Short mmCIF file of C-alpha atoms in Angstrom, two decimals:
data_model
loop_
_atom_site.label_atom_id
_atom_site.label_comp_id
_atom_site.label_asym_id
_atom_site.label_seq_id
_atom_site.Cartn_x
_atom_site.Cartn_y
_atom_site.Cartn_z
CA UNK A 585 -20.18 16.39 4.65
CA UNK A 586 -19.71 12.87 6.02
CA UNK A 587 -22.69 10.54 5.74
CA UNK A 588 -22.53 7.34 7.78
CA UNK A 589 -25.15 4.56 7.66
CA UNK A 590 -27.03 6.11 10.60
CA UNK A 591 -27.35 9.36 8.63
CA UNK A 592 -28.79 7.91 5.42
CA UNK A 593 -32.11 9.20 4.16
CA UNK A 594 -34.80 7.16 2.47
CA UNK A 595 -33.80 8.50 -0.94
CA UNK A 596 -32.06 5.64 -2.75
CA UNK A 597 -31.18 7.34 -6.05
CA UNK A 598 -28.72 10.24 -6.04
CA UNK A 599 -26.98 12.25 -8.74
CA UNK A 600 -23.63 13.98 -8.98
CA UNK A 601 -21.17 15.30 -11.54
CA UNK A 602 -18.26 13.10 -10.41
CA UNK A 603 -18.44 9.97 -8.28
CA UNK A 604 -15.22 8.71 -6.69
CA UNK A 605 -14.95 5.16 -5.40
CA UNK A 606 -12.39 5.03 -2.60
CA UNK A 607 -11.02 7.57 -0.12
CA UNK A 608 -7.35 6.59 -0.05
CA UNK A 609 -4.51 8.63 -1.52
CA UNK A 610 -5.76 8.65 -5.13
CA UNK A 611 -9.44 9.18 -4.38
CA UNK A 612 -8.69 11.92 -1.87
CA UNK A 613 -6.49 13.85 -4.29
CA UNK A 614 -9.20 13.60 -6.95
CA UNK A 615 -11.91 14.73 -4.53
CA UNK A 616 -9.87 17.71 -3.35
CA UNK A 617 -8.84 18.83 -6.83
CA UNK A 618 -12.28 18.59 -8.41
CA UNK A 619 -14.27 19.99 -5.49
CA UNK A 620 -11.95 23.02 -5.45
CA UNK A 621 -13.08 23.71 -9.03
CA UNK A 622 -16.71 23.84 -7.97
CA UNK A 623 -17.56 20.40 -9.35
CA UNK A 624 -20.16 18.40 -7.43
CA UNK A 625 -18.31 15.41 -5.97
CA UNK A 626 -19.48 12.33 -4.09
CA UNK A 627 -16.99 9.89 -2.57
CA UNK A 628 -17.94 6.32 -1.65
CA UNK A 629 -15.77 4.61 0.98
CA UNK A 630 -16.37 0.94 1.73
CA UNK A 631 -14.83 1.14 5.20
CA UNK A 632 -16.13 2.90 8.32
CA UNK A 633 -15.72 6.52 9.31
CA UNK A 634 -13.07 7.01 12.00
CA UNK A 635 -11.56 9.91 13.90
CA UNK A 636 -8.99 10.06 16.69
CA UNK A 637 -11.58 9.13 19.30
CA UNK A 638 -11.86 5.72 17.62
CA UNK A 639 -8.12 5.06 17.81
CA UNK A 640 -8.04 3.44 21.25
CA UNK A 641 -4.84 1.49 20.43
CA UNK A 642 -6.61 -1.83 21.04
CA UNK A 643 -5.32 -4.13 18.32
CA UNK A 644 -8.04 -6.75 18.70
CA UNK A 645 -10.64 -4.12 17.80
CA UNK A 646 -8.89 -1.84 15.32
CA UNK A 647 -7.23 -4.40 13.07
CA UNK A 648 -10.57 -6.04 12.43
CA UNK A 649 -12.22 -2.66 11.93
CA UNK A 650 -9.70 -0.91 9.66
CA UNK A 651 -7.77 -3.60 7.73
CA UNK A 652 -9.16 -5.48 4.77
CA UNK A 653 -10.14 -8.96 5.91
CA UNK A 654 -8.94 -8.04 9.37
CA UNK A 655 -5.34 -8.02 8.20
CA UNK A 656 -5.62 -11.50 6.68
CA UNK A 657 -5.83 -10.55 2.98
CA UNK A 658 -3.35 -12.81 1.21
CA UNK A 659 -2.44 -14.52 -2.00
CA UNK A 660 -4.37 -17.67 -2.81
CA UNK A 661 -1.68 -19.95 -1.39
CA UNK A 662 -1.42 -17.82 1.80
CA UNK A 663 2.30 -17.36 1.17
CA UNK A 664 2.15 -13.53 1.11
CA UNK A 665 -0.13 -11.45 3.33
CA UNK A 666 -1.10 -8.06 1.89
CA UNK A 667 -1.83 -5.40 4.51
CA UNK A 668 -4.36 -2.93 3.17
CA UNK A 669 -6.69 -0.35 4.71
CA UNK A 670 -10.46 -0.62 4.51
CA UNK A 671 -11.36 2.57 6.32
CA UNK A 672 -12.01 6.29 5.88
CA UNK A 673 -8.76 7.63 4.41
CA UNK A 674 -7.76 4.23 3.06
CA UNK A 675 -4.30 2.87 3.79
CA UNK A 676 -3.04 6.39 4.61
CA UNK A 677 -4.94 6.11 7.89
CA UNK A 678 -2.91 3.09 8.99
CA UNK A 679 0.41 3.53 7.18
CA UNK A 680 3.77 4.27 8.81
CA UNK A 681 4.20 7.80 7.39
CA UNK A 682 7.21 7.17 5.14
CA UNK A 683 7.20 9.84 2.40
CA UNK A 684 9.44 9.25 -0.63
CA UNK A 685 9.01 10.89 -4.00
CA UNK A 686 8.98 8.61 -7.03
CA UNK A 687 12.69 8.28 -7.96
CA UNK A 688 13.75 10.14 -11.10
CA UNK A 689 15.07 6.99 -12.73
CA UNK A 690 11.69 5.29 -12.24
CA UNK A 691 9.87 8.21 -13.87
CA UNK A 692 12.36 8.04 -16.74
CA UNK A 693 11.69 4.30 -17.06
CA UNK A 694 7.96 5.05 -17.33
CA UNK A 695 8.68 7.46 -20.17
CA UNK A 696 10.99 5.00 -21.93
CA UNK A 697 8.80 1.89 -21.63
CA UNK A 698 5.27 3.34 -21.52
CA UNK A 699 5.60 6.69 -23.29
CA UNK A 700 4.73 8.75 -20.22
CA UNK A 701 6.76 11.84 -21.07
CA UNK A 702 4.29 14.02 -19.16
CA UNK A 703 5.46 12.29 -15.96
CA UNK A 704 9.17 13.01 -16.31
CA UNK A 705 10.87 14.47 -13.20
CA UNK A 706 10.67 18.06 -14.40
CA UNK A 707 6.90 17.71 -14.81
CA UNK A 708 6.37 16.10 -11.42
CA UNK A 709 8.44 18.35 -9.17
CA UNK A 710 5.80 21.03 -8.58
CA UNK A 711 3.22 18.37 -7.73
CA UNK A 712 5.49 16.72 -5.19
CA UNK A 713 6.33 20.09 -3.64
CA UNK A 714 2.67 21.04 -3.19
CA UNK A 715 1.81 17.65 -1.73
CA UNK A 716 4.69 17.73 0.73
CA UNK A 717 3.71 21.20 1.86
CA UNK A 718 0.05 20.29 2.39
CA UNK A 719 0.93 17.12 4.30
CA UNK A 720 3.68 18.71 6.41
CA UNK A 721 6.32 16.33 5.07
CA UNK A 722 9.72 16.84 6.72
CA UNK A 723 12.85 14.89 7.73
CA UNK A 724 12.58 13.16 11.09
CA UNK A 725 14.77 15.11 13.55
CA UNK A 726 17.88 13.28 14.73
CA UNK A 727 16.77 13.21 18.36
CA UNK A 728 13.55 11.40 17.39
CA UNK A 729 15.13 8.21 16.02
CA UNK A 730 14.15 5.36 18.30
CA UNK A 731 16.66 2.57 19.13
CA UNK A 732 15.21 0.35 16.41
CA UNK A 733 15.85 2.92 13.65
CA UNK A 734 19.28 3.61 15.16
CA UNK A 735 20.18 0.06 14.17
CA UNK A 736 20.10 1.07 10.49
CA UNK A 737 21.92 4.35 11.04
CA UNK A 738 24.60 2.83 13.30
CA UNK A 739 25.12 -0.23 11.12
CA UNK A 740 25.35 1.85 7.95
CA UNK A 741 28.04 4.03 9.52
CA UNK A 742 30.03 0.99 10.72
CA UNK A 743 29.72 -0.87 7.39
CA UNK A 744 30.32 2.19 5.23
CA UNK A 745 27.05 1.81 3.34
CA UNK A 746 24.15 4.13 2.59
CA UNK A 747 22.02 5.19 5.55
CA UNK A 748 19.37 7.90 5.28
CA UNK A 749 17.02 9.90 7.44
CA UNK A 750 13.47 9.54 6.10
CA UNK A 751 10.71 12.11 5.68
CA UNK A 752 7.29 11.68 7.24
CA UNK A 753 3.95 13.48 7.22
CA UNK A 754 3.35 14.54 10.80
CA UNK A 755 2.88 17.52 13.08
CA UNK A 756 3.88 17.14 16.72
CA UNK A 757 4.36 13.36 16.64
CA UNK A 758 5.08 12.02 20.14
CA UNK A 759 6.35 8.63 18.93
CA UNK A 760 3.73 6.42 20.56
CA UNK A 761 4.49 3.70 18.01
CA UNK A 762 0.87 2.93 17.14
CA UNK A 763 0.72 4.39 13.62
CA UNK A 764 -0.64 1.13 12.21
CA UNK A 765 -3.73 1.52 14.39
CA UNK A 766 -4.50 5.09 13.36
CA UNK A 767 -3.07 8.19 15.02
CA UNK A 768 -4.67 8.86 18.41
CA UNK A 769 -3.21 12.36 18.48
CA UNK A 770 -4.00 13.59 14.94
CA UNK A 771 -0.27 14.01 14.41
CA UNK A 772 -0.17 11.91 11.23
CA UNK A 773 -1.33 14.13 8.38
CA UNK A 774 -3.19 11.42 6.50
CA UNK A 775 -5.99 11.93 3.97
CA UNK A 776 -8.64 12.38 6.66
CA UNK A 777 -6.91 15.50 7.98
CA UNK A 778 -5.68 16.92 4.67
CA UNK A 779 -7.22 16.33 1.26
CA UNK A 780 -10.51 14.83 2.46
CA UNK A 781 -10.99 17.76 4.84
CA UNK A 782 -10.20 20.17 2.00
CA UNK A 783 -12.66 18.40 -0.30
CA UNK A 784 -15.44 18.61 2.31
CA UNK A 785 -14.74 22.30 2.84
CA UNK A 786 -15.32 22.79 -0.89
CA UNK A 787 -18.62 20.90 -0.86
CA UNK A 788 -17.74 17.24 -1.45
CA UNK A 789 -20.01 14.65 0.17
CA UNK A 790 -18.43 11.45 1.52
CA UNK A 791 -20.42 8.30 2.19
CA UNK A 792 -18.66 5.84 4.50
CA UNK A 793 -19.50 2.13 4.92
CA UNK A 794 -20.81 2.25 1.34
CA UNK A 795 -19.41 -0.37 -1.04
CA UNK A 796 -19.65 0.16 -4.79
CA UNK A 797 -20.50 -3.18 -6.39
CA UNK A 798 -21.13 -2.46 -10.05
CA UNK A 799 -20.65 0.29 -12.63
CA UNK A 800 -23.08 0.48 -15.53
CA UNK A 801 -21.73 2.71 -18.28
CA UNK A 802 -24.59 4.05 -20.36
CA UNK A 803 -22.44 6.59 -22.18
CA UNK A 804 -19.36 8.73 -21.72
CA UNK A 805 -21.48 11.23 -19.81
CA UNK A 806 -23.67 8.86 -17.81
CA UNK A 807 -22.80 6.00 -15.49
CA UNK A 808 -24.86 4.33 -12.80
CA UNK A 809 -23.07 2.93 -9.74
CA UNK A 810 -24.83 0.41 -7.51
CA UNK A 811 -23.66 0.41 -3.89
CA UNK A 812 -24.51 -1.54 -0.75
CA UNK A 813 -24.46 -0.15 2.80
CA UNK A 814 -21.97 -2.07 4.94
CA UNK A 815 -24.04 -2.27 8.10
CA UNK A 816 -25.71 -5.64 7.59
CA UNK A 817 -28.99 -4.07 6.48
CA UNK A 818 -28.57 -4.97 2.81
CA UNK A 819 -29.73 -1.49 1.77
CA UNK A 820 -28.74 -0.56 -1.77
CA UNK A 821 -28.28 2.84 -3.38
CA UNK A 822 -27.79 4.02 -6.94
CA UNK A 823 -25.63 6.96 -7.89
CA UNK A 824 -25.99 8.59 -11.30
CA UNK A 825 -22.87 10.44 -12.41
CA UNK A 826 -21.35 12.14 -15.43
CA UNK A 827 -17.84 10.90 -14.62
CA UNK A 828 -16.67 7.96 -12.53
CA UNK A 829 -13.29 7.73 -10.80
CA UNK A 830 -12.34 4.30 -9.48
CA UNK A 831 -9.78 4.59 -6.69
CA UNK A 832 -10.38 1.40 -4.74
CA UNK A 833 -6.76 0.08 -4.68
CA UNK A 834 -4.76 -2.26 -6.88
CA UNK A 835 -6.66 -5.21 -5.40
CA UNK A 836 -10.24 -3.96 -5.32
CA UNK A 837 -10.21 -1.75 -8.44
CA UNK A 838 -9.69 -4.60 -10.94
CA UNK A 839 -12.29 -6.71 -9.14
CA UNK A 840 -14.87 -3.92 -9.45
CA UNK A 841 -14.03 -3.34 -13.12
CA UNK A 842 -14.32 -7.05 -13.82
CA UNK A 843 -17.66 -7.27 -11.99
CA UNK A 844 -18.83 -4.41 -14.21
CA UNK A 845 -17.64 -5.96 -17.48
CA UNK A 846 -15.16 -3.11 -18.05
CA UNK A 847 -12.28 -5.31 -19.19
CA UNK A 848 -11.83 -4.71 -22.92
CA UNK A 849 -8.17 -4.96 -23.85
CA UNK A 850 -7.53 -7.88 -21.49
CA UNK A 851 -5.13 -6.10 -19.13
CA UNK A 852 -7.37 -5.32 -16.15
CA UNK A 853 -6.05 -7.23 -13.13
CA UNK A 854 -2.71 -8.17 -14.72
CA UNK A 855 0.80 -7.02 -13.80
CA UNK A 856 0.29 -6.96 -10.05
CA UNK A 857 3.37 -5.69 -8.19
CA UNK A 858 3.61 -5.82 -4.41
CA UNK A 859 7.11 -4.86 -3.18
CA UNK A 860 7.66 -8.25 -1.45
CA UNK A 861 8.95 -7.70 2.09
CA UNK A 862 11.03 -10.01 4.28
CA UNK A 863 11.87 -9.23 7.89
CA UNK A 864 14.94 -10.09 9.94
CA UNK A 865 14.80 -9.82 13.73
CA UNK A 866 17.93 -8.97 15.67
CA UNK A 867 18.11 -10.02 19.32
CA UNK A 868 20.23 -7.63 21.40
CA UNK A 869 21.68 -7.59 24.91
CA UNK A 870 20.13 -4.16 25.41
CA UNK A 871 16.56 -2.94 25.41
CA UNK A 872 15.25 -1.79 22.00
CA UNK A 873 11.54 -1.42 22.82
CA UNK A 874 10.49 -1.84 19.15
CA UNK A 875 6.83 -1.02 19.80
CA UNK A 876 7.65 2.58 20.71
CA UNK A 877 8.87 5.54 18.71
CA UNK A 878 8.46 6.93 15.21
CA UNK A 879 8.57 4.12 12.62
CA UNK A 880 10.57 4.26 9.40
CA UNK A 881 12.66 7.27 10.38
CA UNK A 882 15.76 5.70 8.77
CA UNK A 883 16.43 3.63 5.67
CA UNK A 884 19.23 2.24 3.54
CA UNK A 885 19.13 2.28 -0.26
CA UNK A 886 22.59 0.80 -0.75
CA UNK A 887 21.19 -2.05 -2.87
CA UNK A 888 18.52 -0.20 -4.84
CA UNK A 889 20.28 -0.79 -8.17
CA UNK A 890 21.44 -4.40 -8.26
CA UNK A 891 20.16 -4.98 -11.78
CA UNK A 892 19.31 -1.98 -13.98
CA UNK A 893 17.51 0.12 -11.38
CA UNK A 894 15.95 -2.88 -9.64
CA UNK A 895 16.96 -4.06 -6.20
CA UNK A 896 16.00 -3.66 -2.55
CA UNK A 897 16.02 -1.20 0.32
CA UNK A 898 15.79 -1.49 4.10
CA UNK A 899 13.39 0.18 6.53
CA UNK A 900 12.20 -0.30 10.11
CA UNK A 901 8.54 -1.09 10.88
CA UNK A 902 6.01 0.08 13.38
CA UNK A 903 6.17 -3.20 15.29
CA UNK A 904 2.64 -3.73 16.51
CA UNK A 905 2.19 -6.83 18.63
CA UNK A 906 -0.31 -8.23 16.12
CA UNK A 907 2.43 -8.12 13.48
CA UNK A 908 5.13 -9.57 15.70
CA UNK A 909 2.88 -12.36 16.93
CA UNK A 910 1.95 -13.50 13.45
CA UNK A 911 5.43 -13.32 11.98
CA UNK A 912 7.62 -14.52 14.84
CA UNK A 913 9.34 -17.80 13.90
CA UNK A 914 8.96 -21.08 15.74
CA UNK A 915 5.88 -22.70 17.23
CA UNK A 916 4.46 -23.27 20.67
CA UNK A 917 6.87 -22.81 23.60
CA UNK A 918 9.70 -21.68 21.31
CA UNK A 919 7.63 -18.85 19.85
CA UNK A 920 6.52 -17.86 23.33
CA UNK A 921 10.14 -17.63 24.44
CA UNK A 922 10.98 -15.45 21.46
CA UNK A 923 8.05 -13.17 22.19
CA UNK A 924 9.19 -12.82 25.81
CA UNK A 925 12.43 -11.33 24.47
CA UNK A 926 10.64 -8.81 22.24
CA UNK A 927 11.79 -5.75 24.22
CA UNK A 928 15.35 -6.66 23.22
CA UNK A 929 14.49 -7.13 19.54
CA UNK A 930 14.80 -4.86 16.53
CA UNK A 931 13.44 -5.54 13.06
CA UNK A 932 14.85 -4.61 9.67
CA UNK A 933 12.53 -4.96 6.69
CA UNK A 934 13.97 -5.67 3.26
CA UNK A 935 11.64 -4.39 0.53
CA UNK A 936 12.05 -5.59 -3.03
CA UNK A 937 11.29 -3.47 -6.11
CA UNK A 938 9.74 -6.36 -8.03
CA UNK A 939 9.56 -6.59 -11.81
CA UNK A 940 13.25 -6.73 -12.69
CA UNK A 941 12.77 -9.35 -15.39
CA UNK A 942 9.63 -7.63 -16.80
CA UNK A 943 7.79 -10.97 -16.38
CA UNK A 944 5.29 -10.22 -13.64
CA UNK A 945 3.12 -13.22 -12.79
CA UNK A 946 0.86 -11.37 -10.39
CA UNK A 947 -2.82 -10.98 -11.14
CA UNK A 948 -6.17 -10.25 -9.49
CA UNK A 949 -9.40 -11.70 -10.85
CA UNK A 950 -12.68 -13.41 -10.05
CA UNK A 951 -12.63 -17.17 -10.43
CA UNK A 952 -15.10 -20.03 -10.02
CA UNK A 953 -14.64 -23.67 -9.08
CA UNK A 954 -11.61 -25.29 -7.49
CA UNK A 955 -8.62 -23.14 -6.59
CA UNK A 956 -5.52 -25.33 -6.73
CA UNK A 957 -3.47 -22.92 -4.65
CA UNK A 958 -5.89 -22.35 -1.78
CA UNK A 959 -7.95 -25.54 -1.94
CA UNK A 960 -11.09 -23.38 -1.96
CA UNK A 961 -14.09 -24.49 -4.01
CA UNK A 962 -16.98 -22.25 -4.91
CA UNK A 963 -19.85 -22.43 -7.37
CA UNK A 964 -20.09 -18.66 -7.23
CA UNK A 965 -17.28 -16.41 -8.37
CA UNK A 966 -14.85 -15.39 -5.65
CA UNK A 967 -11.80 -13.08 -5.70
CA UNK A 968 -8.39 -14.57 -6.37
CA UNK A 969 -4.96 -12.96 -5.87
CA UNK A 970 -2.01 -14.86 -7.31
CA UNK A 971 1.61 -13.86 -7.14
CA UNK A 972 4.96 -15.60 -7.48
CA UNK A 973 8.26 -13.87 -6.76
CA UNK A 974 10.23 -13.90 -9.99
CA UNK A 975 13.66 -15.65 -9.77
CA UNK A 976 15.56 -12.43 -10.43
CA UNK A 977 13.50 -10.55 -7.84
CA UNK A 978 14.10 -13.39 -5.38
CA UNK A 979 17.84 -13.13 -6.00
CA UNK A 980 17.68 -9.43 -5.18
CA UNK A 981 15.58 -10.09 -2.07
CA UNK A 982 18.09 -12.62 -0.73
CA UNK A 983 20.98 -10.24 -1.30
CA UNK A 984 19.06 -7.68 0.72
CA UNK A 985 18.26 -10.15 3.51
CA UNK A 986 21.95 -11.01 3.81
CA UNK A 987 22.80 -7.33 4.16
CA UNK A 988 20.07 -6.88 6.78
CA UNK A 989 21.49 -9.77 8.83
CA UNK A 990 24.97 -8.26 8.58
CA UNK A 991 23.57 -4.89 9.67
CA UNK A 992 22.11 -6.48 12.80
CA UNK A 993 25.43 -8.03 13.76
CA UNK A 994 27.26 -4.78 13.00
CA UNK A 995 24.88 -2.98 15.38
CA UNK A 996 25.56 -5.50 18.15
CA UNK A 997 22.93 -8.23 17.79
CA UNK A 998 23.78 -11.50 19.54
CA UNK A 999 21.44 -13.51 17.32
CA UNK A 1000 19.26 -12.96 14.24
CA UNK A 1001 15.92 -14.63 13.53
CA UNK A 1002 15.58 -14.86 9.72
CA UNK A 1003 11.84 -15.65 9.54
CA UNK A 1004 12.22 -18.96 7.70
CA UNK A 1005 10.27 -22.16 8.31
CA UNK A 1006 13.44 -24.31 8.29
CA UNK A 1007 15.85 -22.16 10.30
CA UNK A 1008 15.03 -20.04 13.32
CA UNK A 1009 18.38 -18.69 14.50
CA UNK A 1010 21.54 -17.26 12.95
CA UNK A 1011 24.52 -16.76 15.25
CA UNK A 1012 27.62 -16.97 13.02
CA UNK A 1013 28.82 -16.26 9.51
CA UNK A 1014 28.55 -19.97 8.75
CA UNK A 1015 24.89 -19.82 9.77
CA UNK A 1016 24.32 -17.01 7.28
CA UNK A 1017 25.79 -19.16 4.50
CA UNK A 1018 23.60 -22.11 5.55
CA UNK A 1019 20.53 -19.89 5.56
CA UNK A 1020 21.26 -18.63 2.06
CA UNK A 1021 21.27 -22.21 0.76
CA UNK A 1022 17.81 -23.03 2.09
CA UNK A 1023 14.84 -23.41 -0.27
CA UNK A 1024 12.98 -20.10 -0.50
CA UNK A 1025 9.65 -21.10 -2.00
CA UNK A 1026 6.11 -20.10 -0.99
CA UNK A 1027 5.45 -20.54 2.74
CA UNK A 1028 9.12 -21.25 3.44
CA UNK A 1029 10.50 -17.73 3.65
CA UNK A 1030 8.06 -15.43 5.50
CA UNK A 1031 7.05 -12.67 3.05
CA UNK A 1032 4.39 -9.98 3.28
CA UNK A 1033 3.42 -6.79 1.45
CA UNK A 1034 1.70 -3.45 2.00
CA UNK A 1035 2.25 -1.89 -1.46
CA UNK A 1036 0.08 -3.50 -4.18
CA UNK A 1037 0.26 -1.59 -7.47
CA UNK A 1038 -0.02 -2.02 -11.21
CA UNK A 1039 -3.24 -3.89 -12.04
CA UNK A 1040 -4.64 -1.13 -14.30
CA UNK A 1041 -1.45 0.46 -15.45
CA UNK A 1042 -1.05 3.75 -17.30
CA UNK A 1043 0.50 3.99 -20.77
CA UNK A 1044 0.09 5.91 -24.02
CA UNK A 1045 -1.09 2.79 -25.85
CA UNK A 1046 -4.00 0.45 -25.11
CA UNK A 1047 -1.70 -2.46 -25.98
CA UNK A 1048 0.38 -1.65 -22.89
CA UNK A 1049 -2.04 -0.08 -20.46
CA UNK A 1050 -5.59 0.23 -19.17
CA UNK A 1051 -5.64 4.02 -18.84
CA UNK A 1052 -4.06 6.91 -20.73
CA UNK A 1053 -1.98 9.75 -19.30
CA UNK A 1054 -5.09 11.42 -17.87
CA UNK A 1055 -5.96 8.09 -16.21
CA UNK A 1056 -9.08 7.74 -18.37
CA UNK A 1057 -9.79 4.18 -19.50
CA UNK A 1058 -8.85 3.63 -23.14
CA UNK A 1059 -11.96 1.66 -24.02
CA UNK A 1060 -14.45 3.37 -21.70
CA UNK A 1061 -14.32 7.19 -21.92
CA UNK A 1062 -15.89 8.84 -18.90
CA UNK A 1063 -14.42 6.29 -16.49
CA UNK A 1064 -11.10 7.05 -14.81
CA UNK A 1065 -8.84 5.01 -12.55
CA UNK A 1066 -6.87 7.01 -9.98
CA UNK A 1067 -5.02 4.87 -7.46
CA UNK A 1068 -1.93 2.69 -7.13
CA UNK A 1069 -3.18 0.29 -9.79
CA UNK A 1070 -2.27 2.84 -12.48
CA UNK A 1071 1.44 2.99 -11.60
CA UNK A 1072 3.15 1.28 -14.58
CA UNK A 1073 5.77 -0.43 -12.42
CA UNK A 1074 6.54 -0.89 -8.78
CA UNK A 1075 7.84 2.55 -7.74
CA UNK A 1076 10.68 1.22 -5.60
CA UNK A 1077 9.68 3.42 -2.64
CA UNK A 1078 6.70 3.53 -0.28
CA UNK A 1079 3.98 4.51 -2.78
CA UNK A 1080 1.79 7.14 -1.06
CA UNK A 1081 3.56 10.19 -2.51
CA UNK A 1082 3.88 8.48 -5.91
CA UNK A 1083 0.11 7.89 -6.04
CA UNK A 1084 -0.74 11.40 -4.90
CA UNK A 1085 1.69 12.95 -7.36
CA UNK A 1086 0.61 10.83 -10.33
CA UNK A 1087 -3.10 11.53 -9.72
CA UNK A 1088 -2.42 15.24 -9.31
CA UNK A 1089 -0.57 15.29 -12.62
CA UNK A 1090 -3.26 13.24 -14.40
CA UNK A 1091 -5.94 15.67 -13.24
CA UNK A 1092 -3.87 18.56 -14.48
CA UNK A 1093 -3.49 16.91 -17.89
CA UNK A 1094 -7.15 15.89 -18.19
CA UNK A 1095 -8.81 18.86 -16.58
CA UNK A 1096 -10.67 19.93 -19.72
CA UNK A 1097 -12.12 16.47 -20.26
CA UNK A 1098 -13.25 16.10 -16.65
#
């Protein structure tokens, strides 16, 4: 059952066995698994309910409706935008369908550094297989690669480097190129059409436009969650539950836990990873039409292991106009001229598996007073996201950007736009060398992210993590965290399958306790 604000009754106090906060990948897997066992489940989703009739492909409406802060969520200094869903189905509703399993060497790193032997590859395989079957994950057929993805495949063949066909979660995709605005054709098998549907069929109730604001833990078997309806009415509800699962994302989960005073151990909100992303735009003498076709159907992982399993990989985005317009280099008339050439442009994204030096400086927390990075001043507490790309991670990112530029030229680009505040165009090898010598600090190189993880990481010891292998909080039994925040490190691949698999395994391990 879906309950929207218009459907709410006058009853303001409700009870359930398990309350799940968030309907993205982690929350949906939890809802499906527990409801299938006959457990009474309620899901609270802060964002609005949507179905394919809402996906009218109008960016000015849908970005504001479905993205957190209308797509403007960013670090305090505005140097890195973080794209994140705030909608029924979470970020799976607006993602670009790339489906990678957590790499074996990453799972082995989790066992080595965090003691997570239950998450070794042999323990995760069956979970990944079931997930891929339910979500119709399959390789993108060769004839469905659009010209933009062909850039990676063609360049990889010419340069003799790794080039791969990617898997995605779709049925009958027509390649309209609007995945980031929700799938108008119900081809993308996101959480709305898979695990949330399954959970509803087994009796779960989902409240949309309902924001959880505070968790009061009375005991292991009793928690009270206060929530506010997101329709401007100010109506508040209380949900009494025996178990609470927080699955609100690596940004919102630590903020909710901090608002609730659930921070013993001092690690909540620390160790933010984001997979920093830099784009390079190739300008071609042929039409590419980058706004059409299946996104992320090809990738290159040639540089995934620059330093001990840390490095970068390349993918191709779903190039919505709202993304191109914000990120295109230049100003005024120059930017307009670049945008007029957009049909002849192709974009390669370089994604960085951050955390190579083990010295993550990212964190999410509430602060008060003057923010030196943003210039914001507030007497009340307000949320703060801080992140600096570590020098070793930046080195890896620049190596990847150089390869992306070379891939463009190998595929026939006449010019490359490197997305840097001090250099708009690269035309020769000498230009590449000049670009690599530029300062690459905050707000100089254009960087964004769509993969925040790690702010409530999982470990076998409370000195290293916030939750144990069942994703139950060490210091607060009865409260679980089941989203990307629990991943101990950046996974080094698009994280949807990693989150689904990890939550599925945690529920299997902790089933008796739940």
